[in-house]
PDB file of C-alpha atoms and ligand atoms in Angstrom:
ATOM      1  CA  MET U   1     102.871  75.713 126.100  1.00 71.00           C
ATOM      2  CA  ALA U   2     105.459  73.521 127.828  1.00 80.00           C
ATOM      3  CA  PHE U   3     108.818  74.337 126.673  1.00 86.00           C
ATOM      4  CA  LYS U   4     109.605  71.032 124.766  1.00 87.00           C
ATOM      5  CA  GLY U   5     106.447  71.457 122.493  1.00 89.00           C
ATOM      6  CA  VAL U   6     107.759  74.906 121.765  1.00 90.00           C
ATOM      7  CA  ARG U   7     111.183  73.964 120.733  1.00 91.00           C
ATOM      8  CA  TYR U   8     109.612  71.175 118.876  1.00 92.00           C
ATOM      9  CA  ARG U   9     107.229  73.410 116.623  1.00 92.00           C
ATOM     10  CA  VAL U  10     109.932  76.122 116.415  1.00 93.00           C
ATOM     11  CA  ILE U  11     112.576  73.885 114.833  1.00 94.00           C
ATOM     12  CA  LYS U  12     109.917  71.875 112.659  1.00 94.00           C
ATOM     13  CA  ALA U  13     109.143  75.498 111.097  1.00 94.00           C
ATOM     14  CA  LEU U  14     112.720  76.308 110.501  1.00 94.00           C
ATOM     15  CA  LYS U  15     113.129  73.014 108.946  1.00 93.00           C
ATOM     16  CA  GLU U  16     110.135  73.318 106.708  1.00 92.00           C
ATOM     17  CA  GLY U  17     110.350  76.998 106.301  1.00 92.00           C
ATOM     18  CA  THR U  18     106.937  77.394 107.293  1.00 92.00           C
ATOM     19  CA  TYR U  19     107.680  80.309 109.448  1.00 93.00           C
ATOM     20  CA  GLN U  20     106.926  84.128 108.950  1.00 94.00           C
ATOM     21  CA  HIS U  21     108.853  87.094 110.373  1.00 94.00           C
ATOM     22  CA  SER U  22     106.879  89.819 111.432  1.00 93.00           C
ATOM     23  CA  ALA U  23     107.149  93.449 110.269  1.00 94.00           C
ATOM     24  CA  ARG U  24     105.689  96.845 110.703  1.00 94.00           C
ATOM     25  CA  GLY U  25     105.992  98.124 107.411  1.00 94.00           C
ATOM     26  CA  SER U  26     109.752  97.763 107.083  1.00 94.00           C
ATOM     27  CA  ILE U  27     112.958  95.310 107.204  1.00 93.00           C
ATOM     28  CA  GLU U  28     114.058  95.116 110.713  1.00 89.00           C
ATOM     29  CA  ASP U  29     117.999  95.043 110.238  1.00 82.00           C
ATOM     30  CA  LYS U  30     118.508  93.368 113.378  1.00 81.00           C
ATOM     31  CA  ASN U  31     116.490  90.307 112.558  1.00 88.00           C
ATOM     32  CA  ALA U  32     119.454  88.148 111.544  1.00 86.00           C
ATOM     33  CA  LEU U  33     117.575  85.308 110.356  1.00 91.00           C
ATOM     34  CA  MET U  34     115.344  87.754 107.790  1.00 92.00           C
ATOM     35  CA  THR U  35     118.534  89.235 106.672  1.00 89.00           C
ATOM     36  CA  GLY U  36     120.393  86.065 106.343  1.00 89.00           C
ATOM     37  CA  ASP U  37     122.994  86.848 108.740  1.00 83.00           C
ATOM     38  CA  ILE U  38     122.269  83.665 110.658  1.00 87.00           C
ATOM     39  CA  SER U  39     120.890  80.441 108.617  1.00 90.00           C
ATOM     40  CA  PRO U  40     117.877  78.478 109.878  1.00 92.00           C
ATOM     41  CA  LYS U  41     120.390  75.711 109.957  1.00 91.00           C
ATOM     42  CA  GLN U  42     122.685  77.317 112.390  1.00 88.00           C
ATOM     43  CA  LEU U  43     119.670  78.448 114.833  1.00 90.00           C
ATOM     44  CA  ILE U  44     118.509  75.208 114.903  1.00 92.00           C
ATOM     45  CA  LYS U  45     121.513  74.474 116.225  1.00 89.00           C
ATOM     46  CA  ILE U  46     121.343  77.030 119.150  1.00 88.00           C
ATOM     47  CA  ILE U  47     117.986  76.121 119.969  1.00 90.00           C
ATOM     48  CA  ASP U  48     118.571  72.504 120.145  1.00 89.00           C
ATOM     49  CA  ARG U  49     121.152  73.622 123.068  1.00 88.00           C
ATOM     50  CA  CYS U  50     118.539  75.327 125.027  1.00 87.00           C
ATOM     51  CA  ASN U  51     116.645  74.128 127.950  1.00 87.00           C
ATOM     52  CA  GLY U  52     113.773  75.237 129.910  1.00 86.00           C
ATOM     53  CA  LYS U  53     115.972  77.546 131.563  1.00 87.00           C
ATOM     54  CA  HIS U  54     116.639  79.471 128.605  1.00 88.00           C
ATOM     55  CA  HIS U  55     112.851  79.473 127.893  1.00 88.00           C
ATOM     56  CA  GLU U  56     110.359  82.102 129.000  1.00 88.00           C
ATOM     57  CA  SER U  57     106.950  82.919 127.853  1.00 87.00           C
ATOM     58  CA  SER U  58     103.947  85.424 128.424  1.00 86.00           C
ATOM     59  CA  GLU U  59     101.187  86.977 126.787  1.00 86.00           C
ATOM     60  CA  HIS U  60     102.057  89.525 124.289  1.00 84.00           C
ATOM     61  CA  HIS U  61     102.447  92.987 125.665  1.00 79.00           C
ATOM     62  CA  GLU U  62      99.721  94.414 123.098  1.00 78.00           C
ATOM     63  CA  PHE U  63      97.661  91.074 122.001  1.00 80.00           C
ATOM     64  CA  LYS U  64      95.853  89.488 124.328  1.00 78.00           C
ATOM     65  CA  GLY U  65      95.278  85.680 123.634  1.00 80.00           C
ATOM     66  CA  VAL U  66      98.754  85.582 122.121  1.00 83.00           C
ATOM     67  CA  GLU U  67     101.635  83.859 123.686  1.00 86.00           C
ATOM     68  CA  VAL U  68     105.366  84.899 123.302  1.00 87.00           C
ATOM     69  CA  HIS U  69     107.904  82.297 123.641  1.00 87.00           C
ATOM     70  CA  ILE U  70     111.463  83.695 124.129  1.00 87.00           C
ATOM     71  CA  LEU U  71     114.385  81.728 123.667  1.00 85.00           C
ATOM     72  CA  LYS U  72     117.995  83.263 124.958  1.00 83.00           C
ATOM     73  CA  ARG U  73     121.188  81.204 124.471  1.00 80.00           C
ATOM     74  CA  ASP U  74     124.624  82.341 123.505  1.00 70.00           C
ATOM     75  CA  GLY U  75     123.883  85.896 123.396  1.00 65.00           C
ATOM     76  CA  TRP U  76     120.899  85.115 120.528  1.00 67.00           C
ATOM     77  CA  TYR U  77     117.083  85.817 121.602  1.00 61.00           C
TER      78      TYR U  77
ATOM     79  CA  MET L   1     110.978  75.304 102.223  1.00 84.00           C
ATOM     80  CA  LYS L   2     107.582  76.717 101.824  1.00 90.00           C
ATOM     81  CA  ILE L   3     107.113  78.881  99.043  1.00 95.00           C
ATOM     82  CA  TRP L   4     104.578  81.459  98.825  1.00 96.00           C
ATOM     83  CA  TYR L   5     102.661  83.219  95.749  1.00 97.00           C
ATOM     84  CA  ALA L   6     100.836  86.370  95.029  1.00 97.00           C
ATOM     85  CA  GLY L   7      97.587  85.933  96.163  1.00 97.00           C
ATOM     86  CA  ASP L   8      98.319  83.288  99.021  1.00 97.00           C
ATOM     87  CA  LYS L   9      96.251  84.179 102.197  1.00 97.00           C
ATOM     88  CA  SER L  10      97.438  84.027 105.962  1.00 96.00           C
ATOM     89  CA  LYS L  11      97.030  85.271 109.410  1.00 94.00           C
ATOM     90  CA  ALA L  12      99.547  87.629 111.094  1.00 94.00           C
ATOM     91  CA  LEU L  13      99.790  90.253 113.814  1.00 93.00           C
ATOM     92  CA  CYS L  14      99.312  93.588 112.507  1.00 94.00           C
ATOM     93  CA  GLU L  15     100.454  96.190 114.971  1.00 91.00           C
ATOM     94  CA  ASN L  16      99.147  99.114 113.501  1.00 93.00           C
ATOM     95  CA  CYS L  17      95.190  97.292 113.895  1.00 93.00           C
ATOM     96  CA  ARG L  18      96.607  96.097 116.847  1.00 91.00           C
ATOM     97  CA  LYS L  19      95.028  92.637 116.231  1.00 91.00           C
ATOM     98  CA  VAL L  20      95.378  89.184 114.528  1.00 92.00           C
ATOM     99  CA  VAL L  21      94.619  90.335 110.700  1.00 95.00           C
ATOM    100  CA  ALA L  22      93.836  88.365 107.659  1.00 97.00           C
ATOM    101  CA  THR L  23      97.240  89.122 105.015  1.00 97.00           C
ATOM    102  CA  THR L  24      97.749  88.576 101.558  1.00 98.00           C
ATOM    103  CA  PHE L  25     100.914  87.863  99.716  1.00 98.00           C
ATOM    104  CA  ASP L  26     102.258  89.754  97.206  1.00 98.00           C
ATOM    105  CA  TYR L  27     105.317  91.590  95.875  1.00 98.00           C
ATOM    106  CA  HIS L  28     106.232  95.022  97.270  1.00 97.00           C
ATOM    107  CA  ASP L  29     109.115  97.431  97.827  1.00 96.00           C
ATOM    108  CA  VAL L  30     109.920  97.246 101.380  1.00 96.00           C
ATOM    109  CA  PRO L  31     112.648  99.595 102.998  1.00 93.00           C
ATOM    110  CA  PHE L  32     114.740  98.735 105.599  1.00 91.00           C
ATOM    111  CA  GLU L  33     114.228 100.220 108.986  1.00 88.00           C
ATOM    112  CA  SER L  34     117.915 101.364 109.709  1.00 78.00           C
ATOM    113  CA  GLY L  35     117.530 103.755 106.247  1.00 76.00           C
ATOM    114  CA  ILE L  36     119.967 101.610 104.610  1.00 77.00           C
ATOM    115  CA  GLY L  37     117.864 101.514 101.184  1.00 84.00           C
ATOM    116  CA  VAL L  38     114.869  99.510  99.913  1.00 91.00           C
ATOM    117  CA  ALA L  39     114.116  96.098  98.920  1.00 95.00           C
ATOM    118  CA  LYS L  40     112.455  96.089  95.701  1.00 95.00           C
ATOM    119  CA  GLN L  41     109.796  93.960  94.742  1.00 96.00           C
ATOM    120  CA  ILE L  42     110.107  91.179  97.675  1.00 97.00           C
ATOM    121  CA  MET L  43     107.491  88.721  98.628  1.00 97.00           C
ATOM    122  CA  ALA L  44     105.688  89.920 101.792  1.00 97.00           C
ATOM    123  CA  ALA L  45     102.167  89.566 103.298  1.00 97.00           C
ATOM    124  CA  THR L  46     100.243  92.624 103.707  1.00 97.00           C
ATOM    125  CA  CYS L  47      97.320  93.119 106.342  1.00 97.00           C
ATOM    126  CA  ASP L  48      94.212  93.366 104.580  1.00 98.00           C
ATOM    127  CA  GLU L  49      92.739  95.704 106.873  1.00 97.00           C
ATOM    128  CA  CYS L  50      95.456  98.693 106.895  1.00 96.00           C
ATOM    129  CA  GLY L  51      97.535  97.456 103.735  1.00 96.00           C
ATOM    130  CA  THR L  52     101.004  97.222 106.001  1.00 96.00           C
ATOM    131  CA  VAL L  53     103.726  95.099 105.260  1.00 97.00           C
ATOM    132  CA  VAL L  54     103.191  92.774 108.353  1.00 96.00           C
ATOM    133  CA  ALA L  55     105.034  89.686 107.565  1.00 96.00           C
ATOM    134  CA  ILE L  56     107.931  88.390 105.536  1.00 97.00           C
ATOM    135  CA  PRO L  57     108.684  85.110 104.212  1.00 96.00           C
ATOM    136  CA  PRO L  58     111.949  83.277 104.328  1.00 95.00           C
ATOM    137  CA  GLN L  59     111.679  82.935 100.785  1.00 96.00           C
ATOM    138  CA  SER L  60     112.600  86.722 100.843  1.00 97.00           C
ATOM    139  CA  THR L  61     116.008  86.615 102.356  1.00 95.00           C
ATOM    140  CA  PRO L  62     118.309  86.003  99.540  1.00 95.00           C
ATOM    141  CA  ALA L  63     116.516  89.503  97.931  1.00 96.00           C
ATOM    142  CA  ILE L  64     116.891  91.150 101.277  1.00 94.00           C
ATOM    143  CA  ARG L  65     120.624  90.117 101.347  1.00 90.00           C
ATOM    144  CA  VAL L  66     121.108  91.469  97.516  1.00 90.00           C
ATOM    145  CA  ALA L  67     119.277  94.933  98.315  1.00 91.00           C
ATOM    146  CA  ARG L  68     121.318  95.449 101.551  1.00 87.00           C
ATOM    147  CA  GLU L  69     124.434  94.827  99.842  1.00 82.00           C
ATOM    148  CA  ILE L  70     123.717  97.194  96.541  1.00 83.00           C
ATOM    149  CA  ALA L  71     122.525 100.000  99.097  1.00 81.00           C
ATOM    150  CA  SER L  72     125.716 100.081 101.247  1.00 84.00           C
ATOM    151  CA  ARG L  73     128.158 101.951  99.241  1.00 84.00           C
ATOM    152  CA  PRO L  74     132.203 101.232 100.202  1.00 87.00           C
ATOM    153  CA  LEU L  75     134.187 103.647 101.647  1.00 89.00           C
ATOM    154  CA  GLU L  76     138.180 103.087 101.316  1.00 92.00           C
ATOM    155  CA  VAL L  77     140.931 105.265 102.795  1.00 94.00           C
ATOM    156  CA  MET L  78     144.936 104.659 103.110  1.00 93.00           C
ATOM    157  CA  MET L  79     146.421 106.416 105.850  1.00 91.00           C
ATOM    158  CA  ALA L  80     149.516 106.257 108.183  1.00 90.00           C
ATOM    159  CA  ALA L  81     149.061 103.756 110.961  1.00 92.00           C
ATOM    160  CA  PRO L  82     149.142 106.742 113.767  1.00 91.00           C
ATOM    161  CA  PHE L  83     145.422 107.658 112.166  1.00 93.00           C
ATOM    162  CA  LEU L  84     144.097 103.911 112.331  1.00 94.00           C
ATOM    163  CA  ASP L  85     145.612 103.545 115.537  1.00 94.00           C
ATOM    164  CA  THR L  86     143.908 106.882 117.242  1.00 94.00           C
ATOM    165  CA  LEU L  87     140.461 105.601 115.629  1.00 95.00           C
ATOM    166  CA  ASP L  88     140.659 102.205 117.080  1.00 94.00           C
ATOM    167  CA  LEU L  89     142.159 103.616 120.670  1.00 95.00           C
ATOM    168  CA  ALA L  90     138.811 105.935 120.577  1.00 95.00           C
ATOM    169  CA  ALA L  91     136.664 102.864 119.913  1.00 93.00           C
ATOM    170  CA  TYR L  92     138.326 100.837 122.360  1.00 92.00           C
ATOM    171  CA  ARG L  93     137.608 103.211 124.972  1.00 92.00           C
ATOM    172  CA  ILE L  94     134.178 103.504 124.370  1.00 91.00           C
ATOM    173  CA  ASP L  95     133.312 100.032 124.393  1.00 88.00           C
ATOM    174  CA  PRO L  96     136.450  97.378 124.420  1.00 86.00           C
ATOM    175  CA  SER L  97     134.334  94.578 123.031  1.00 82.00           C
ATOM    176  CA  ALA L  98     132.634  96.536 120.261  1.00 75.00           C
ATOM    177  CA  GLY L  99     135.979  96.172 117.854  1.00 71.00           C
ATOM    178  CA  VAL L 100     135.806  97.432 114.543  1.00 75.00           C
ATOM    179  CA  LEU L 101     132.388  98.154 114.110  1.00 76.00           C
ATOM    180  CA  LEU L 102     132.413 101.307 116.019  1.00 87.00           C
ATOM    181  CA  ARG L 103     135.019 102.464 113.355  1.00 91.00           C
ATOM    182  CA  LYS L 104     132.374 103.339 110.966  1.00 88.00           C
ATOM    183  CA  THR L 105     129.978 104.432 113.638  1.00 87.00           C
ATOM    184  CA  LEU L 106     132.335 107.216 114.875  1.00 92.00           C
ATOM    185  CA  ILE L 107     132.925 108.243 111.372  1.00 94.00           C
ATOM    186  CA  ALA L 108     129.761 108.932 110.568  1.00 91.00           C
ATOM    187  CA  TYR L 109     128.842 110.256 114.179  1.00 91.00           C
ATOM    188  CA  PHE L 110     131.659 112.944 113.507  1.00 94.00           C
ATOM    189  CA  VAL L 111     130.530 113.347 109.932  1.00 95.00           C
ATOM    190  CA  HIS L 112     127.274 114.185 111.111  1.00 92.00           C
ATOM    191  CA  ARG L 113     127.957 116.444 114.237  1.00 92.00           C
ATOM    192  CA  SER L 114     130.475 118.316 111.702  1.00 95.00           C
ATOM    193  CA  LEU L 115     127.852 119.303 109.117  1.00 93.00           C
ATOM    194  CA  SER L 116     125.557 121.065 111.027  1.00 90.00           C
ATOM    195  CA  ASP L 117     128.090 123.473 113.020  1.00 93.00           C
ATOM    196  CA  ASP L 118     130.348 125.734 110.647  1.00 94.00           C
ATOM    197  CA  SER L 119     133.167 125.870 113.198  1.00 95.00           C
ATOM    198  CA  LEU L 120     133.906 122.142 113.252  1.00 96.00           C
ATOM    199  CA  VAL L 121     134.333 122.322 109.510  1.00 96.00           C
ATOM    200  CA  GLU L 122     136.863 125.000 110.106  1.00 96.00           C
ATOM    201  CA  ARG L 123     138.513 123.092 112.413  1.00 96.00           C
ATOM    202  CA  LEU L 124     138.422 120.163 110.155  1.00 96.00           C
ATOM    203  CA  ARG L 125     140.537 122.380 107.705  1.00 95.00           C
ATOM    204  CA  THR L 126     142.644 123.208 110.176  1.00 94.00           C
ATOM    205  CA  ASN L 127     143.344 119.593 111.373  1.00 93.00           C
ATOM    206  CA  ALA L 128     144.277 118.861 107.540  1.00 92.00           C
ATOM    207  CA  ALA L 129     147.239 121.593 107.757  1.00 90.00           C
ATOM    208  CA  VAL L 130     148.477 120.318 111.083  1.00 88.00           C
ATOM    209  CA  HIS L 131     148.677 116.942 110.058  1.00 83.00           C
ATOM    210  CA  ARG L 132     150.327 117.663 106.840  1.00 81.00           C
ATOM    211  CA  ALA L 133     153.195 119.192 108.900  1.00 80.00           C
ATOM    212  CA  LYS L 134     153.022 116.146 111.226  1.00 76.00           C
ATOM    213  CA  TRP L 135     153.064 113.665 108.485  1.00 71.00           C
ATOM    214  CA  LYS L 136     156.610 114.136 108.124  1.00 70.00           C
ATOM    215  CA  SER L 137     157.937 112.972 111.121  1.00 74.00           C
ATOM    216  CA  TRP L 138     155.914 109.778 110.363  1.00 73.00           C
ATOM    217  CA  HIS L 139     158.029 108.964 107.497  1.00 70.00           C
ATOM    218  CA  ASP L 140     158.376 105.539 108.828  1.00 78.00           C
ATOM    219  CA  ALA L 141     155.029 104.654 109.944  1.00 85.00           C
ATOM    220  CA  PRO L 142     153.225 101.976 107.350  1.00 91.00           C
ATOM    221  CA  THR L 143     150.306 102.783 105.879  1.00 91.00           C
ATOM    222  CA  LYS L 144     147.052 100.905 106.505  1.00 93.00           C
ATOM    223  CA  ARG L 145     143.597 100.655 104.905  1.00 94.00           C
ATOM    224  CA  LEU L 146     140.777 101.575 106.459  1.00 93.00           C
ATOM    225  CA  SER L 147     137.670  99.728 104.705  1.00 91.00           C
ATOM    226  CA  MET L 148     134.151  99.876 105.442  1.00 88.00           C
ATOM    227  CA  LYS L 149     130.615  99.947 103.804  1.00 85.00           C
ATOM    228  CA  VAL L 150     128.321 102.874 104.716  1.00 86.00           C
ATOM    229  CA  THR L 151     124.782 103.156 104.207  1.00 79.00           C
ATOM    230  CA  PRO L 152     123.532 105.615 101.681  1.00 79.00           C
ATOM    231  CA  ARG L 153     122.571 108.262 104.186  1.00 79.00           C
ATOM    232  CA  VAL L 154     125.943 108.466 105.709  1.00 85.00           C
ATOM    233  CA  GLY L 155     127.419 108.382 102.330  1.00 88.00           C
ATOM    234  CA  ASP L 156     125.538 111.156 101.132  1.00 88.00           C
ATOM    235  CA  GLU L 157     126.265 113.361 104.494  1.00 91.00           C
ATOM    236  CA  PHE L 158     129.924 112.238 103.777  1.00 94.00           C
ATOM    237  CA  ASP L 159     129.786 113.761 100.214  1.00 94.00           C
ATOM    238  CA  GLU L 160     128.158 116.699 101.558  1.00 95.00           C
ATOM    239  CA  LEU L 161     131.107 117.364 104.083  1.00 96.00           C
ATOM    240  CA  ILE L 162     133.393 116.918 101.543  1.00 96.00           C
ATOM    241  CA  LYS L 163     131.753 119.733  99.726  1.00 96.00           C
ATOM    242  CA  LYS L 164     131.673 122.125 102.615  1.00 96.00           C
ATOM    243  CA  SER L 165     135.057 121.691 103.730  1.00 96.00           C
ATOM    244  CA  ALA L 166     136.866 121.423  99.994  1.00 96.00           C
ATOM    245  CA  LEU L 167     138.992 118.134 101.455  1.00 95.00           C
ATOM    246  CA  ASN L 168     139.698 115.130  99.392  1.00 94.00           C
ATOM    247  CA  LYS L 169     138.134 111.773 100.769  1.00 94.00           C
ATOM    248  CA  THR L 170     141.546 110.893 102.670  1.00 94.00           C
ATOM    249  CA  THR L 171     142.294 114.158 104.136  1.00 94.00           C
ATOM    250  CA  LEU L 172     138.826 114.716 105.390  1.00 96.00           C
ATOM    251  CA  VAL L 173     138.753 111.296 107.115  1.00 96.00           C
ATOM    252  CA  LYS L 174     142.542 111.977 108.559  1.00 95.00           C
ATOM    253  CA  SER L 175     141.181 115.291 109.744  1.00 96.00           C
ATOM    254  CA  ILE L 176     138.051 113.781 111.288  1.00 97.00           C
ATOM    255  CA  VAL L 177     140.122 110.780 113.131  1.00 96.00           C
ATOM    256  CA  MET L 178     142.271 114.182 114.631  1.00 95.00           C
ATOM    257  CA  ASP L 179     138.963 115.527 116.183  1.00 95.00           C
ATOM    258  CA  ILE L 180     138.368 111.879 117.388  1.00 96.00           C
ATOM    259  CA  GLY L 181     141.841 111.787 118.941  1.00 95.00           C
ATOM    260  CA  SER L 182     141.179 115.337 120.730  1.00 94.00           C
ATOM    261  CA  GLU L 183     137.881 114.359 121.964  1.00 94.00           C
ATOM    262  CA  ILE L 184     138.231 110.901 122.882  1.00 94.00           C
ATOM    263  CA  VAL L 185     141.594 109.691 123.102  1.00 94.00           C
ATOM    264  CA  GLU L 186     143.744 112.492 124.669  1.00 94.00           C
ATOM    265  CA  PRO L 187     141.094 113.721 127.330  1.00 93.00           C
ATOM    266  CA  GLU L 188     141.011 112.153 130.998  1.00 91.00           C
ATOM    267  CA  GLU L 189     137.659 112.530 131.182  1.00 90.00           C
ATOM    268  CA  PRO L 190     135.910 112.873 127.485  1.00 90.00           C
ATOM    269  CA  GLN L 191     133.005 115.009 127.539  1.00 89.00           C
ATOM    270  CA  MET L 192     131.133 112.874 124.808  1.00 88.00           C
ATOM    271  CA  MET L 193     131.623 109.212 126.539  1.00 88.00           C
ATOM    272  CA  PRO L 194     128.099 109.022 127.911  1.00 88.00           C
ATOM    273  CA  GLU L 195     126.753 109.689 124.714  1.00 87.00           C
ATOM    274  CA  LEU L 196     129.043 107.759 122.906  1.00 86.00           C
ATOM    275  CA  ARG L 197     128.529 104.690 125.268  1.00 86.00           C
ATOM    276  CA  ARG L 198     124.935 105.089 124.808  1.00 83.00           C
ATOM    277  CA  MET L 199     125.322 104.670 121.191  1.00 79.00           C
ATOM    278  CA  ALA L 200     127.780 101.930 121.517  1.00 79.00           C
ATOM    279  CA  ALA L 201     124.874  99.958 123.653  1.00 76.00           C
ATOM    280  CA  ALA L 202     122.299 100.419 121.020  1.00 70.00           C
ATOM    281  CA  LEU L 203     124.746  99.075 118.397  1.00 66.00           C
ATOM    282  CA  ALA L 204     125.424  96.381 120.523  1.00 59.00           C
ATOM    283  CA  ALA L 205     121.786  95.004 121.277  1.00 53.00           C
TER     284      ALA L 205
HETATM  285 ZN1   ZN E   1      96.544  96.349 109.780  1.00 75.56          ZN
END
């Protein structure tokens, strides 16, 4: 999926709270959104400032057919 | 904001089953990966095939914050400024950008190391005698507060070292800071530096 579509869907999910944090049986302390160290609002601001240059996508390293999108901006990942 | 209820169904990636699986929401005890404690009875989705918690919804974030706050223990010590200067210099030498985050890590690291070696415990006791004597020459130095929150595991190790060394909390921290000074601040090429830099890099990740 193209960058603009990804950004739109991520922000929509953040606004509506329809996202879920992935887990492997435990709470990942480094997931700042899950632990509340960053709020969805703050994250939306960062994502808003992303453009195509901050975006990468690839197939998930373990799950065939699952596309992973990575946004990197301002030290956030 | 979407709220999930017990029994709701969804889908997620299960790394255990290595595929997309059907999930069911319910309340579960979920541990922190860092070993900091457990978030009790938070809403989470488990894999319908293997039972692993595979997803956590945003509604659990406030409960996760509270659990983390409760699980961490305060460690507060008052000490003469030169001790805190030494600790901060060591942190600065390891990683100038890490700041006060490394204070806690350094102390935890030295506590952990001392527990596994009786000669190091003995050295902490010697340090205590030395700094009691040194102390007198510092009588003009201001007193500063070292305040941090540690995980239950680090707190338990700290208590164990208090018992083993028979030093009180404040004296023990000062003695540890003296070890940190002689191993990281004073040497031109500290032996521990590569290991400590790797540790700092992992923290910054
Ligand atoms: Zn599974």
